[in-house]
Coordinates of C-alpha atoms and ligand atoms in Angstrom, one line a residue:
M6 CA 0.3 -38.5 0.0
E7 CA 1.2 -41.9 -1.1
D8 CA 0.4 -41.1 -4.7
T9 CA 2.9 -39.8 -7.2
I10 CA 1.3 -36.8 -8.9
A11 CA 1.8 -35.3 -12.3
A12 CA 0.6 -32.1 -14.0
I13 CA 1.4 -29.7 -16.8
S14 CA 2.9 -26.7 -15.0
T15 CA 3.2 -24.3 -17.8
A16 CA 0.3 -22.5 -19.5
L17 CA -1.4 -24.7 -22.0
G18 CA -1.1 -23.4 -25.5
V19 CA 1.4 -22.9 -28.3
G20 CA 4.8 -22.2 -26.8
A21 CA 8.4 -23.1 -27.2
I22 CA 8.7 -25.4 -24.1
S23 CA 6.2 -27.0 -21.7
I24 CA 7.1 -28.3 -18.3
I25 CA 5.5 -31.3 -16.8
R26 CA 6.0 -31.8 -13.2
V27 CA 6.0 -35.2 -11.3
S28 CA 6.3 -35.4 -7.6
G29 CA 6.1 -38.4 -5.1
K30 CA 8.1 -41.5 -4.2
D31 CA 7.8 -43.2 -7.5
A32 CA 8.5 -40.0 -9.6
I33 CA 11.9 -41.1 -10.9
K34 CA 10.8 -44.7 -11.4
I35 CA 7.8 -43.8 -13.3
V36 CA 9.6 -41.2 -15.6
N37 CA 12.3 -43.7 -16.1
K38 CA 9.9 -46.1 -17.7
I39 CA 9.1 -43.6 -20.4
F40 CA 12.5 -42.2 -20.9
K41 CA 15.4 -43.2 -23.2
G42 CA 18.6 -41.8 -22.3
K43 CA 20.6 -42.2 -19.0
D44 CA 19.1 -44.4 -16.1
L45 CA 17.4 -41.6 -14.1
E46 CA 17.4 -43.9 -10.9
K47 CA 21.2 -43.6 -11.0
V48 CA 21.8 -40.0 -11.6
P49 CA 22.8 -37.6 -8.9
S50 CA 20.2 -35.1 -7.5
H51 CA 19.7 -31.8 -9.1
T52 CA 21.0 -32.8 -12.6
I53 CA 19.6 -32.3 -16.0
H54 CA 19.4 -35.0 -18.7
Y55 CA 18.8 -35.1 -22.4
G56 CA 17.0 -37.9 -24.0
H57 CA 13.6 -39.0 -25.5
I58 CA 10.2 -39.7 -24.1
I59 CA 9.1 -43.1 -25.5
N60 CA 5.8 -44.9 -25.8
N61 CA 7.0 -48.5 -26.1
E62 CA 9.7 -48.2 -28.9
E63 CA 8.1 -45.0 -30.6
I64 CA 9.7 -41.7 -29.8
V65 CA 7.3 -39.2 -28.6
D66 CA 9.4 -36.1 -28.0
E67 CA 13.0 -35.1 -27.5
V68 CA 13.3 -33.7 -23.9
L69 CA 15.4 -32.4 -21.1
I70 CA 14.7 -33.9 -17.7
S71 CA 15.5 -32.4 -14.3
V72 CA 15.9 -34.9 -11.6
M73 CA 15.7 -33.5 -8.0
L74 CA 15.8 -35.9 -5.0
S75 CA 14.0 -35.4 -1.7
P76 CA 14.1 -33.5 0.4
K77 CA 15.6 -30.4 -1.3
T78 CA 12.6 -29.9 -3.6
F79 CA 9.5 -27.7 -3.6
T80 CA 7.3 -30.5 -2.3
T81 CA 10.3 -32.1 -0.3
E82 CA 9.4 -35.2 -2.3
D83 CA 11.4 -36.8 -5.2
T84 CA 10.5 -34.5 -8.2
V85 CA 11.1 -34.7 -11.9
E86 CA 10.5 -32.0 -14.3
I87 CA 10.1 -32.9 -18.0
N88 CA 10.9 -30.0 -20.4
C89 CA 9.3 -31.1 -23.6
H90 CA 8.4 -29.2 -26.8
G91 CA 5.5 -26.8 -26.3
G92 CA 2.1 -27.2 -27.8
I93 CA -1.0 -29.1 -26.6
A94 CA -0.7 -32.4 -28.5
T95 CA 3.0 -33.2 -27.2
T96 CA 2.4 -32.0 -23.7
N97 CA -0.8 -33.9 -23.3
K98 CA 0.9 -37.1 -24.8
V99 CA 3.6 -37.0 -22.4
L100 CA 1.2 -36.4 -19.4
E101 CA -0.9 -39.2 -20.6
L102 CA 2.0 -41.6 -20.7
L103 CA 2.9 -40.6 -17.0
L104 CA -0.7 -41.3 -16.0
V105 CA -0.7 -44.7 -17.7
N106 CA 2.5 -45.5 -16.0
G107 CA 1.4 -44.9 -12.5
C108 CA 1.0 -41.2 -11.9
R109 CA -2.2 -39.6 -10.6
L110 CA -3.2 -36.2 -12.2
A111 CA -2.5 -33.6 -9.6
E112 CA -5.3 -31.5 -8.1
A113 CA -5.1 -27.7 -8.4
G114 CA -2.4 -26.5 -6.0
E115 CA -1.4 -30.0 -5.0
F116 CA 2.3 -29.5 -5.3
T117 CA 2.1 -26.4 -3.2
K118 CA -0.3 -28.2 -0.7
R119 CA 2.4 -31.0 -0.4
A120 CA 5.0 -28.4 0.2
F121 CA 2.8 -27.0 3.0
L122 CA 1.8 -30.5 4.5
N123 CA 5.4 -31.6 4.4
G124 CA 6.5 -28.6 6.4
R125 CA 8.5 -26.9 3.8
I126 CA 6.4 -23.7 3.7
D127 CA 3.7 -22.4 5.9
L128 CA 0.3 -21.2 5.0
T129 CA 1.1 -17.5 4.5
Q130 CA 4.0 -18.6 2.2
A131 CA 1.6 -20.8 0.3
E132 CA -0.8 -17.9 -0.1
G133 CA 2.2 -15.8 -1.1
V134 CA 3.0 -18.3 -4.0
M135 CA -0.6 -18.0 -5.2
N136 CA -0.4 -14.1 -5.0
L137 CA 3.0 -14.2 -6.8
I138 CA 1.4 -16.2 -9.7
E139 CA -1.5 -13.7 -9.9
A140 CA 0.6 -10.5 -9.5
K141 CA -0.1 -8.1 -12.2
T142 CA 1.7 -5.0 -10.9
E143 CA 5.3 -4.4 -9.5
S144 CA 4.0 -3.7 -6.0
S145 CA 1.8 -6.7 -5.8
R146 CA 4.8 -8.8 -7.0
A147 CA 7.0 -7.4 -4.3
L148 CA 4.4 -7.9 -1.8
A149 CA 3.9 -11.5 -2.6
L150 CA 7.5 -12.2 -2.6
N151 CA 7.8 -11.0 0.9
Q152 CA 5.2 -13.4 1.8
V153 CA 6.9 -16.3 0.0
D154 CA 10.2 -15.4 1.7
G155 CA 8.6 -15.9 5.0
K156 CA 8.8 -12.2 6.2
V157 CA 5.1 -12.2 6.9
S158 CA 5.2 -15.5 8.8
K159 CA 8.0 -14.1 11.0
L160 CA 5.7 -11.3 12.0
V161 CA 3.1 -13.8 13.1
K162 CA 5.6 -16.1 14.7
D163 CA 7.2 -13.3 16.8
L164 CA 3.7 -12.3 18.0
R165 CA 3.0 -16.0 19.1
Q166 CA 6.3 -16.1 20.8
E167 CA 5.3 -13.2 23.0
I168 CA 2.0 -14.7 23.8
L169 CA 3.9 -17.9 24.7
E170 CA 6.1 -16.1 27.1
V171 CA 3.0 -14.6 28.9
L172 CA 1.3 -18.1 29.0
A173 CA 4.5 -19.6 30.4
N174 CA 4.4 -17.0 33.2
I175 CA 0.9 -17.7 34.0
E176 CA 1.4 -21.5 33.9
V177 CA 4.3 -21.4 36.3
N178 CA 2.1 -19.5 38.8
I179 CA -0.9 -21.9 38.5
D180 CA 1.3 -25.0 38.7
Y181 CA 3.6 -24.0 41.5
P182 CA 1.7 -21.4 43.6
E183 CA 3.6 -22.5 46.8
Y184 CA 7.0 -21.8 45.5
E185 CA 8.2 -18.9 47.2
D186 CA 11.0 -17.9 44.8
I187 CA 8.7 -17.6 41.9
E188 CA 7.4 -14.1 41.5
V189 CA 3.6 -14.1 41.8
F190 CA 2.2 -13.1 38.4
T191 CA -0.5 -10.6 39.0
N192 CA -3.0 -8.9 36.7
E193 CA -1.0 -5.7 37.0
M194 CA 1.9 -7.5 35.4
L195 CA -0.2 -8.9 32.8
F196 CA -1.6 -5.7 31.5
P197 CA 1.3 -4.1 29.9
M198 CA 2.2 -7.4 28.2
L199 CA -1.2 -7.5 26.7
T200 CA -1.0 -3.9 25.7
K201 CA 2.2 -4.5 23.9
I202 CA 0.6 -7.6 22.0
K203 CA -2.5 -5.5 21.2
K204 CA -0.3 -2.7 19.8
A205 CA 1.4 -5.2 17.5
I206 CA -1.8 -6.7 16.3
L207 CA -3.2 -3.3 15.6
K208 CA -0.1 -2.3 13.7
I209 CA -0.4 -5.3 11.4
L210 CA -4.0 -4.8 11.0
N211 CA -3.6 -1.2 9.9
E212 CA -0.8 -2.0 7.5
S213 CA -2.8 -4.8 6.1
E214 CA -5.1 -2.1 4.7
N215 CA -2.1 -0.9 2.8
G216 CA -1.4 -4.6 1.7
K217 CA -4.9 -4.8 0.4
I218 CA -4.5 -1.7 -1.6
L219 CA -1.2 -2.8 -3.1
Q220 CA -2.6 -6.2 -3.9
D221 CA -6.2 -5.6 -5.1
G222 CA -6.0 -1.9 -6.0
I223 CA -8.3 1.0 -4.7
K224 CA -11.9 0.2 -5.5
T225 CA -13.2 3.4 -6.7
C226 CA -16.8 4.5 -7.6
I227 CA -17.7 7.6 -9.4
I228 CA -21.2 8.9 -8.5
G229 CA -23.3 11.8 -9.3
K230 CA -26.5 12.7 -11.0
P231 CA -26.7 12.3 -14.7
N232 CA -25.0 14.6 -17.1
V233 CA -22.5 15.9 -14.5
G234 CA -19.8 14.3 -16.5
K235 CA -19.1 11.0 -14.9
S236 CA -18.4 9.1 -18.1
S237 CA -16.3 12.0 -19.4
L238 CA -14.3 11.8 -16.1
L239 CA -13.8 8.1 -16.5
N240 CA -12.7 8.6 -20.1
S241 CA -10.2 11.2 -19.2
L242 CA -8.9 9.1 -16.5
L243 CA -8.7 6.1 -18.8
N244 CA -7.4 7.9 -22.0
E245 CA -4.0 8.6 -20.5
E246 CA -3.5 5.0 -19.6
K247 CA -4.9 3.3 -22.6
A248 CA -2.4 0.5 -22.4
I249 CA -4.0 -1.0 -19.2
V250 CA -7.7 -0.3 -20.0
T251 CA -9.5 -3.7 -19.7
D252 CA -13.1 -4.4 -19.4
I253 CA -12.8 -7.3 -16.9
E254 CA -15.3 -8.9 -14.7
G255 CA -14.1 -7.9 -11.1
T256 CA -13.5 -10.6 -8.7
T257 CA -16.4 -9.2 -6.7
R258 CA -19.8 -8.9 -8.1
D259 CA -19.2 -5.5 -9.4
I260 CA -18.3 -4.9 -13.0
V261 CA -15.0 -3.0 -13.0
E262 CA -15.2 -0.5 -15.8
G263 CA -11.7 0.5 -16.0
K264 CA -8.2 0.2 -14.4
I265 CA -5.7 2.9 -14.2
S266 CA -2.3 2.7 -12.4
L267 CA -1.2 5.4 -10.1
D268 CA 2.5 4.8 -9.5
G269 CA 2.0 1.1 -9.7
V270 CA -1.1 1.0 -7.5
T271 CA -4.2 0.1 -9.5
L272 CA -7.4 2.1 -9.3
N273 CA -10.3 -0.1 -10.1
I274 CA -13.1 2.2 -11.2
I275 CA -16.6 0.8 -10.7
D276 CA -19.5 1.3 -13.1
T277 CA -22.3 3.5 -12.0
A278 CA -24.6 2.3 -14.9
G279 CA -26.9 0.7 -12.5
I280 CA -27.8 4.2 -11.1
R281 CA -28.1 5.7 -14.6
E282 CA -30.3 2.9 -15.9
T283 CA -32.9 2.9 -13.3
N284 CA -33.4 6.5 -13.0
D285 CA -35.2 8.2 -15.8
V286 CA -35.6 11.5 -13.9
V287 CA -32.7 13.4 -15.1
E288 CA -32.1 15.3 -11.9
S289 CA -32.2 12.2 -9.8
I290 CA -29.1 10.7 -8.4
G291 CA -30.4 7.6 -6.8
V292 CA -29.4 8.2 -3.3
E293 CA -30.0 4.7 -2.1
K294 CA -28.2 3.0 -4.8
S295 CA -25.3 5.5 -4.4
R296 CA -25.2 4.7 -0.9
K297 CA -24.7 1.0 -1.5
M298 CA -21.8 1.6 -4.0
M299 CA -20.3 4.0 -1.6
D300 CA -20.3 1.5 1.2
E301 CA -18.4 -1.0 -0.9
A302 CA -15.8 1.4 -2.3
D303 CA -12.5 2.3 -0.8
L304 CA -12.7 5.8 -2.6
V305 CA -15.7 7.8 -3.7
L306 CA -15.4 10.3 -6.4
F307 CA -18.4 12.4 -6.2
V308 CA -19.0 14.6 -9.3
L309 CA -20.9 17.7 -9.2
N310 CA -21.7 20.2 -12.2
N311 CA -20.0 23.5 -11.7
N312 CA -22.8 25.1 -13.7
D313 CA -25.6 23.9 -11.4
E314 CA -26.6 24.6 -7.8
I315 CA -26.2 21.7 -5.5
N316 CA -29.6 20.0 -5.0
S317 CA -31.0 18.4 -2.0
E318 CA -30.1 15.0 -3.1
E319 CA -26.6 16.0 -3.7
K320 CA -26.5 17.5 -0.2
K321 CA -27.7 14.2 1.4
I322 CA -25.0 12.4 -0.4
L323 CA -22.5 15.0 0.8
D324 CA -23.6 14.3 4.3
S325 CA -23.3 10.6 4.1
L326 CA -19.8 11.0 2.6
K327 CA -18.5 12.6 5.8
N328 CA -17.0 9.3 7.1
K329 CA -15.8 7.9 3.8
T330 CA -12.7 8.5 1.9
H331 CA -13.8 10.7 -1.0
I332 CA -13.1 13.5 -3.3
V333 CA -15.7 16.0 -4.5
I334 CA -15.0 16.8 -8.1
I335 CA -16.5 19.9 -9.5
N336 CA -16.6 19.3 -13.2
K337 CA -17.2 21.6 -16.1
K338 CA -15.0 24.3 -14.5
D339 CA -14.9 26.0 -17.9
L340 CA -18.5 26.9 -17.4
E341 CA -20.0 29.6 -15.1
S342 CA -19.9 28.5 -11.5
K343 CA -23.1 28.2 -9.6
I344 CA -21.9 26.0 -6.8
N345 CA -22.0 27.4 -3.3
L346 CA -18.7 26.4 -1.8
N347 CA -20.1 26.8 1.7
D348 CA -22.0 23.5 1.0
L349 CA -18.7 21.7 0.7
D350 CA -17.4 22.7 4.1
G351 CA -15.3 19.8 5.4
H352 CA -15.0 18.1 2.0
D353 CA -12.0 17.8 0.0
Y354 CA -12.8 19.3 -3.4
I355 CA -11.3 19.9 -6.7
F356 CA -12.3 21.8 -9.9
I357 CA -11.7 20.0 -13.1
S358 CA -13.0 19.9 -16.8
A359 CA -13.3 16.3 -17.9
F360 CA -14.2 17.7 -21.2
K361 CA -11.0 19.6 -21.6
N362 CA -8.9 17.2 -19.7
E363 CA -8.0 19.9 -17.1
G364 CA -7.3 19.1 -13.5
I365 CA -7.0 15.3 -14.0
D366 CA -3.4 15.3 -12.9
D367 CA -4.3 17.2 -9.8
L368 CA -7.0 14.7 -9.1
K369 CA -4.5 11.8 -9.3
D370 CA -2.2 13.7 -7.0
K371 CA -5.0 14.1 -4.5
I372 CA -5.7 10.4 -4.6
K373 CA -2.0 9.5 -4.0
E374 CA -2.0 11.9 -1.1
L375 CA -5.3 10.6 0.4
F376 CA -4.0 7.0 0.3
N377 CA -0.5 7.9 1.2
L378 CA 0.7 5.9 -1.8
E379 CA 4.2 7.3 -1.9
Q380 CA 4.8 6.1 1.7
I381 CA 3.1 2.7 1.3
L382 CA 5.3 2.0 -1.8
T383 CA 8.5 2.8 0.0
N384 CA 7.7 0.8 3.2
D385 CA 9.0 -2.8 3.5
M386 CA 5.8 -4.3 2.2
T387 CA 5.5 -7.0 4.9
Y388 CA 1.7 -7.1 5.1
L389 CA -0.9 -9.8 5.7
T390 CA -3.1 -9.7 2.7
S391 CA -5.5 -12.6 2.7
A392 CA -8.9 -12.1 3.9
R393 CA -8.5 -15.3 5.9
S394 CA -5.5 -14.0 7.8
I395 CA -7.0 -10.7 8.5
S396 CA -10.2 -12.1 9.9
L397 CA -8.1 -14.4 12.2
L398 CA -6.2 -11.4 13.5
K399 CA -9.4 -9.4 14.0
Q400 CA -10.8 -12.3 16.1
S401 CA -7.5 -12.3 18.0
L402 CA -8.0 -8.6 18.8
E403 CA -11.5 -9.2 20.0
S404 CA -10.2 -11.9 22.3
L405 CA -7.6 -9.6 23.5
N406 CA -10.2 -7.0 24.2
D407 CA -12.0 -9.6 26.3
I408 CA -9.1 -10.5 28.3
E409 CA -8.6 -6.8 29.0
S410 CA -11.9 -6.3 30.3
G411 CA -11.8 -9.5 32.2
L412 CA -8.6 -8.2 33.9
K413 CA -10.3 -5.0 34.9
Q414 CA -13.0 -7.0 36.4
E415 CA -10.4 -9.0 38.3
Y416 CA -11.2 -12.4 36.7
P417 CA -8.9 -15.2 37.9
I418 CA -5.9 -15.5 35.8
D419 CA -6.5 -19.0 34.8
I420 CA -9.7 -18.1 33.1
L421 CA -8.0 -15.5 31.1
E422 CA -5.4 -18.0 30.1
I423 CA -7.9 -19.8 28.1
D424 CA -8.6 -16.7 26.0
L425 CA -4.9 -16.2 25.6
K426 CA -4.4 -19.7 24.3
N427 CA -7.3 -19.1 21.9
I428 CA -5.3 -16.2 20.5
W429 CA -2.2 -18.2 20.2
N430 CA -4.3 -20.8 18.2
K431 CA -5.9 -18.3 16.1
L432 CA -2.4 -16.9 15.1
G433 CA -1.3 -20.4 14.5
E434 CA -4.1 -20.8 12.1
I435 CA -2.7 -17.9 10.1
I436 CA 0.5 -19.6 9.5
G437 CA -1.2 -23.0 9.3
E438 CA 0.3 -24.6 12.4
T439 CA -3.2 -25.6 13.4
Y440 CA -5.6 -26.0 10.5
E441 CA -8.8 -27.7 9.3
E442 CA -8.7 -30.1 6.5
E443 CA -11.6 -28.6 4.7
L444 CA -10.1 -25.2 4.9
I445 CA -6.8 -26.3 3.4
D446 CA -8.5 -28.1 0.6
Q447 CA -10.6 -25.1 -0.2
L448 CA -7.6 -22.8 0.0
F449 CA -5.5 -24.9 -2.4
S450 CA -8.2 -25.6 -4.8
Q451 CA -7.9 -21.8 -5.8
F452 CA -4.5 -22.5 -7.2
C453 CA -3.9 -23.2 -10.8
L454 CA -3.2 -26.7 -11.9
G455 CA 0.5 -27.7 -11.9
K456 CA 1.5 -25.5 -9.1
Ligands
GDP514 P1 -22.7 11.5 -17.0 O1 -24.1 11.3 -17.3 O2 -22.5 12.0 -15.6 O3 -21.9 10.2 -17.3 O4 -22.2 12.7 -17.9 P2 -21.4 12.8 -19.4 O5 -20.0 12.4 -19.1 O6 -22.2 11.8 -20.2 O7 -21.5 14.1 -19.7 C1 -22.7 14.8 -19.9 C2 -22.5 16.0 -20.9 O8 -21.6 16.9 -20.2 C3 -21.8 15.6 -22.2 O9 -22.5 16.4 -23.2 C4 -20.4 16.2 -22.0 O10 -19.8 16.4 -23.3 C5 -20.5 17.2 -21.1 N1 -19.3 17.5 -20.3 C6 -18.6 16.7 -19.7 N2 -17.5 17.2 -19.0 C7 -17.6 18.6 -19.3 C8 -16.8 19.6 -19.1 O11 -15.8 19.6 -18.4 N3 -17.3 20.8 -19.5 C9 -18.3 21.0 -20.3 N4 -18.6 22.2 -20.8 N5 -19.1 20.0 -20.7 C10 -18.8 18.7 -20.2

């Protein structure tokens, strides 16, 4: 991290002001070379200065410059922020002058990476920074801020502390078995301690599901045979929320057809075009394809036609929905009912008319109820959200289960200690206490430039 880095931190485009950020040991010296105003090497830390950016004698722009000295900066390095006039030409010119005078163009996320490597923030906080930038709803913003504030890190650190205490107990016994005044640490004593840790991990994992919902939304698919009213349902759902209707490519390989917001939680509704396209037979539902979509969704809306009997394919789908969060929607309630409700035993169902826009609010309420949205939104929102952390936590849980079964089989305690250390390391990886270079590079490369 010898280099002094520079990047444009604001979005590129026409705007009133652009900010160019410079960080590193020569930050102030380099900016000083292209600045006409006060001598920046002599000003106190955390002060702002008016002046001009110059290219030799030519004035490039009128600017305000913030000077922040190490260590109380985002990266902990000397940092200068140049507030210049917005617009691509001016901003690029200032950046170019910085590069000519000794800065290197920062990589994506490099400022945050430096903040991490210099120990100012840990990895969950860094991920929080990224989430905060990307947050589009009030709930995902609040969630990300808790990450940045370190609330999530504390959760993991507390857990590690508990493991450390168990490890210390084991070590003492291994190192000084002959000391009479040391209580012999037995498997029986280890058991309740492990149970406590396991409970804590399970709690975090369960709550992470909530975090995922708040951050990514609820992946919802609408399935049903042709003509039952899937598109009409989608339209009714979207019509009321026109403002946020967007056709965007999902981050997954699915195409998200629409987004609606339920009290600040996003419902990402997935297209079922694939099923429609490949099945010419009007009565066919494409059971296999539906199944695949169902597997990937958090919520399945299975639409039936009130005016039709439930056919064998629909029965198959109903069967496979038993272990899936789902709502059976009986559409066309304005028409005569031919549905045998006995077929829907054990399923949550609701009558609607997509056509007449009836029952849509009930449907929304049902979804809120199913996902406990009201409760999630009033919780403290301290959840782990990244797939990386959740996977590490799951691995820790597996190791913990191994230890438990080892204890039951009366394995010697020092063998179990290895597993326990492994968990401690895994939890360390979550906050970045132990990390691999490659992983860190990959993680920060997902950031935007200038952050
Ligand atoms: P999809 O193939 O499942 O997407 O079905 P569509 O949404 O295209 O609807 C098929 C037909 O059913 C269209 O002619 C709709 O106008 C009609 N339809 C949809 N919802 C209702 C409803 O609630 N009542 C009635 N009577 N017709 C409906």
